[in-house]
Coordinates of C-alpha atoms in Angstrom, one line a residue:
M1 CA 122.7 103.4 86.9
F2 CA 121.6 106.9 87.6
A3 CA 120.7 107.5 84.0
L4 CA 118.5 104.4 84.0
Y5 CA 116.9 105.4 87.3
R6 CA 116.1 108.8 85.9
K7 CA 114.5 107.4 82.8
L8 CA 112.4 104.9 84.8
I9 CA 111.3 107.6 87.2
A10 CA 110.3 109.9 84.3
A11 CA 108.2 107.1 82.8
S12 CA 106.5 106.4 86.1
I13 CA 105.7 110.1 86.6
R14 CA 104.3 110.3 83.0
S15 CA 102.0 107.4 83.7
Q16 CA 100.8 108.8 87.0
M17 CA 100.2 112.3 85.5
Q18 CA 97.8 110.8 82.9
Y19 CA 95.2 111.3 85.7
K20 CA 95.9 114.9 86.7
I21 CA 92.7 115.5 88.6
N22 CA 93.3 112.3 90.7
F23 CA 96.8 113.5 91.5
V24 CA 95.5 116.9 92.7
T25 CA 92.7 115.5 94.8
S26 CA 94.9 112.8 96.3
A27 CA 97.7 115.3 97.2
A28 CA 95.2 117.7 98.7
T29 CA 93.5 115.0 100.7
T30 CA 96.8 113.7 102.0
G31 CA 97.9 117.2 102.9
M32 CA 94.6 118.0 104.7
I33 CA 94.8 114.9 106.8
M34 CA 98.3 115.8 107.9
V35 CA 97.2 119.4 108.6
L36 CA 94.5 118.0 110.9
D37 CA 97.2 116.1 112.8
F38 CA 99.2 119.3 113.3
I39 CA 96.1 121.2 114.4
I40 CA 95.5 118.6 117.1
L41 CA 99.1 118.8 118.2
S42 CA 98.8 122.6 118.3
A43 CA 95.6 122.4 120.4
I44 CA 97.5 120.3 122.9
L45 CA 100.4 122.7 123.1
Y46 CA 98.0 125.7 123.3
R47 CA 96.5 124.1 126.4
F48 CA 99.7 123.1 128.1
H49 CA 102.0 125.8 126.6
D50 CA 105.0 123.5 126.2
V51 CA 106.1 119.9 126.2
V52 CA 109.1 119.2 128.4
G53 CA 110.3 122.8 127.8
W54 CA 109.6 122.9 124.0
N55 CA 107.1 125.5 122.8
I56 CA 104.8 125.2 119.8
Y57 CA 107.3 126.6 117.3
E58 CA 110.1 124.4 118.5
V59 CA 107.8 121.3 118.4
G60 CA 106.7 122.5 115.0
M61 CA 110.3 122.2 113.8
L62 CA 110.4 118.6 114.9
Y63 CA 107.0 117.9 113.3
G64 CA 107.7 119.7 110.0
I65 CA 111.0 117.8 109.5
S66 CA 109.5 114.4 110.4
S67 CA 106.3 115.0 108.3
A68 CA 108.3 116.1 105.2
S69 CA 110.8 113.3 105.6
V70 CA 108.3 110.5 105.9
S71 CA 106.3 112.0 103.0
L72 CA 109.5 112.0 100.9
Y73 CA 110.1 108.3 101.7
R74 CA 106.5 107.4 100.9
L75 CA 106.7 109.5 97.6
F76 CA 109.7 107.7 96.2
A77 CA 109.5 104.3 97.8
P78 CA 105.9 103.2 98.0
E79 CA 106.7 99.7 96.8
I80 CA 109.2 99.2 99.5
N81 CA 106.5 100.1 102.0
D82 CA 104.2 97.6 100.3
F83 CA 106.8 94.9 99.8
E84 CA 104.9 92.2 101.5
K85 CA 102.8 91.5 98.3
Y86 CA 106.0 90.8 96.4
I87 CA 106.9 88.0 98.8
V88 CA 103.5 86.6 99.4
Q89 CA 102.1 86.8 95.9
G90 CA 105.4 85.9 94.2
E91 CA 105.6 89.2 92.3
L92 CA 109.3 89.5 93.2
D93 CA 110.1 86.6 90.8
Q94 CA 109.2 88.9 87.9
L95 CA 111.8 91.4 89.0
L96 CA 114.5 88.9 89.6
I97 CA 114.5 87.6 86.0
R98 CA 115.2 91.1 84.6
P99 CA 118.7 92.4 84.0
V100 CA 118.3 95.3 86.4
S101 CA 118.6 95.5 90.2
P102 CA 115.2 94.5 91.7
L103 CA 115.7 97.3 94.3
L104 CA 116.1 99.8 91.4
L105 CA 112.9 98.5 89.8
L106 CA 111.0 98.8 93.1
L107 CA 112.1 102.4 93.5
T108 CA 110.8 103.4 90.1
R109 CA 107.4 101.7 90.3
N110 CA 104.1 103.5 91.1
L111 CA 105.5 106.7 92.7
D112 CA 102.9 107.9 95.2
L113 CA 102.5 111.4 94.0
S114 CA 99.8 112.0 96.5
R115 CA 102.5 112.3 99.1
V116 CA 103.5 115.7 97.6
G117 CA 100.6 117.0 99.7
G118 CA 102.3 115.8 102.9
L119 CA 105.7 117.2 101.7
V120 CA 104.2 120.6 101.2
Q121 CA 102.3 120.4 104.5
G122 CA 105.6 119.6 106.4
M123 CA 107.5 122.4 104.8
S124 CA 104.6 124.8 105.5
V125 CA 104.8 123.9 109.2
L126 CA 108.5 124.6 109.1
V127 CA 108.0 128.0 107.5
I128 CA 105.3 128.9 110.1
S129 CA 107.6 127.6 112.9
L130 CA 110.6 129.5 111.6
S131 CA 108.5 132.7 111.5
G132 CA 107.3 132.2 115.0
L133 CA 110.9 131.6 116.3
A134 CA 112.1 134.7 114.5
A135 CA 109.2 136.7 116.1
E136 CA 110.5 135.5 119.5
G137 CA 113.9 137.0 118.7
K138 CA 115.7 133.7 118.0
S139 CA 118.3 133.4 115.3
I140 CA 116.9 131.1 112.5
M141 CA 119.7 131.2 109.9
G142 CA 121.1 127.9 111.1
L143 CA 117.7 126.3 111.1
V144 CA 116.9 127.6 107.6
L145 CA 120.1 126.2 106.2
F146 CA 119.8 122.9 108.1
S147 CA 116.2 122.1 107.3
P148 CA 116.8 120.8 103.7
I149 CA 119.6 118.6 105.0
A150 CA 117.4 117.3 107.8
I151 CA 114.5 116.5 105.4
L152 CA 116.7 114.7 102.9
S153 CA 118.5 112.8 105.7
G154 CA 115.2 112.0 107.4
G155 CA 113.9 110.6 104.1
V156 CA 116.9 108.4 103.8
I157 CA 116.5 107.2 107.5
Y158 CA 112.8 106.3 106.9
F159 CA 113.7 104.6 103.6
S160 CA 116.5 102.6 105.4
I161 CA 114.1 101.5 108.1
G162 CA 111.5 100.5 105.5
L163 CA 114.2 98.7 103.5
A164 CA 115.4 96.8 106.6
T165 CA 111.9 95.9 107.4
A166 CA 111.5 94.6 103.9
G167 CA 114.7 92.6 104.3
V168 CA 113.3 90.9 107.4
A169 CA 110.2 90.1 105.4
F170 CA 112.2 87.6 103.4
W171 CA 112.1 85.4 106.5
T172 CA 108.8 86.4 108.2
H173 CA 106.8 86.7 104.9
Q174 CA 104.9 89.6 106.4
M175 CA 105.6 93.3 106.7
K176 CA 102.5 95.3 107.3
D177 CA 102.3 94.5 111.0
M178 CA 106.0 95.2 111.4
L179 CA 105.7 98.6 109.8
T180 CA 103.4 99.7 112.6
F181 CA 106.4 99.4 115.0
T182 CA 109.2 100.4 112.6
I183 CA 107.7 103.3 110.6
Y184 CA 104.2 104.5 111.7
A185 CA 104.6 104.6 115.5
P186 CA 108.2 106.0 115.3
A187 CA 107.0 108.7 112.8
N188 CA 104.3 109.8 115.3
A189 CA 106.8 109.7 118.2
S190 CA 109.3 111.9 116.3
N191 CA 106.8 114.7 116.3
Y192 CA 107.6 115.3 119.9
P193 CA 110.8 115.7 121.9
I194 CA 112.5 112.3 122.4
G195 CA 113.3 113.4 125.9
L196 CA 109.6 112.9 126.7
Y197 CA 109.9 109.1 126.4
P198 CA 111.2 106.4 128.8
N199 CA 114.9 105.4 128.6
W200 CA 114.3 102.1 126.8
L201 CA 112.4 103.9 124.0
K202 CA 115.1 106.6 123.8
W203 CA 117.7 103.9 123.3
L204 CA 115.6 102.4 120.5
F205 CA 115.3 105.8 118.7
F206 CA 119.1 106.3 119.0
S207 CA 120.0 102.8 117.7
A208 CA 117.8 100.3 115.8
I209 CA 115.2 102.9 114.7
P210 CA 117.4 106.0 114.5
I211 CA 114.8 108.7 114.1
A212 CA 116.3 110.8 116.9
Y213 CA 119.2 111.9 114.6
M214 CA 116.7 113.2 112.1
N215 CA 115.3 116.1 114.0
Y216 CA 115.5 115.9 117.8
L217 CA 119.3 115.7 118.3
P218 CA 120.3 118.5 115.9
M219 CA 117.5 120.7 117.2
L220 CA 119.0 120.5 120.7
T221 CA 122.0 122.5 119.2
L222 CA 120.2 124.7 116.8
L223 CA 117.5 125.8 119.2
G224 CA 120.0 126.3 122.0
K225 CA 118.8 123.5 124.3
G226 CA 122.2 122.3 125.4
G227 CA 123.2 120.2 122.4
E228 CA 126.8 119.8 121.3
W229 CA 128.1 121.6 118.3
F230 CA 128.6 118.4 116.3
Y231 CA 125.0 117.1 116.7
P232 CA 123.8 118.5 113.3
I233 CA 126.6 116.7 111.6
L234 CA 125.4 113.4 113.0
T235 CA 122.1 113.7 111.0
P236 CA 123.6 112.9 107.5
V237 CA 126.1 110.5 109.1
A238 CA 123.3 108.5 110.8
A239 CA 121.4 108.4 107.5
A240 CA 124.4 107.0 105.6
I241 CA 125.1 104.4 108.3
A242 CA 121.4 103.4 108.4
F243 CA 121.3 103.0 104.6
Y244 CA 124.5 100.9 104.6
F245 CA 123.2 98.4 107.1
A246 CA 119.7 98.3 105.6
R247 CA 121.2 97.6 102.2
M248 CA 123.3 94.8 103.7
L249 CA 120.2 93.2 105.2
W250 CA 118.3 93.6 101.9
N251 CA 121.2 91.9 100.0
V252 CA 121.3 89.0 102.5
G253 CA 117.5 88.6 102.2
I254 CA 117.6 88.6 98.4
R255 CA 120.3 85.8 98.4
H256 CA 118.1 83.7 100.7
Y257 CA 114.9 84.3 98.9
H258 CA 112.9 81.2 97.9
S259 CA 110.2 81.7 95.2
T260 CA 106.6 80.8 96.1
G261 CA 106.9 78.2 93.4
S262 CA 110.1 76.6 94.8

């Protein structure tokens, strides 16, 4: 299965790279848009100095992990994010008649290479934030070692949320509006400390939309903000659990799918 995935991914990348200038400009544009988002966030923190006790570099760690994670998800799973067209226009039928998992086919279609810009931007913010924390005299070795784990786990968490949303779309036949509440708004919310939000929203971010495990919870420990020693371990664990339940929901949706022609 992995060998087939690798071949399909390679073919998708080759087709995308036929237009190298388009790739460069799209990646640069995506990165610049996200840079503007962080500049706005930095301006707010410069004015108020901190957000519920988190300074600009500490919030930068949250932002960088979230930004890189969501970019990783959008890079490798753009068709999951745009799954509504497969339900509404009947394009899923074409995938179901092939002797390959439809999920595997979706994950190897039309990679959004422009998201490389967002990935680079997120990692750049992490580097700047780590440098700032080091200048403040804080130990950053744990943060350096944990950041790749957080980005990969965060990418899986966002993918799992997107996959679960796609699973629900088998019944609702719409997904774009739901993504506002399951991906876009939570992604923006994860740029700030979760402790900033009301209790009902905290509960949501620790349960149905588990973005708190991606950056906020482990940073409580790694930044010395009162977190327990095992909080960083919960990040990959939460990603694995989220993927398991999202895959279950997807499989149930596939079994109950009715073609537009049926």
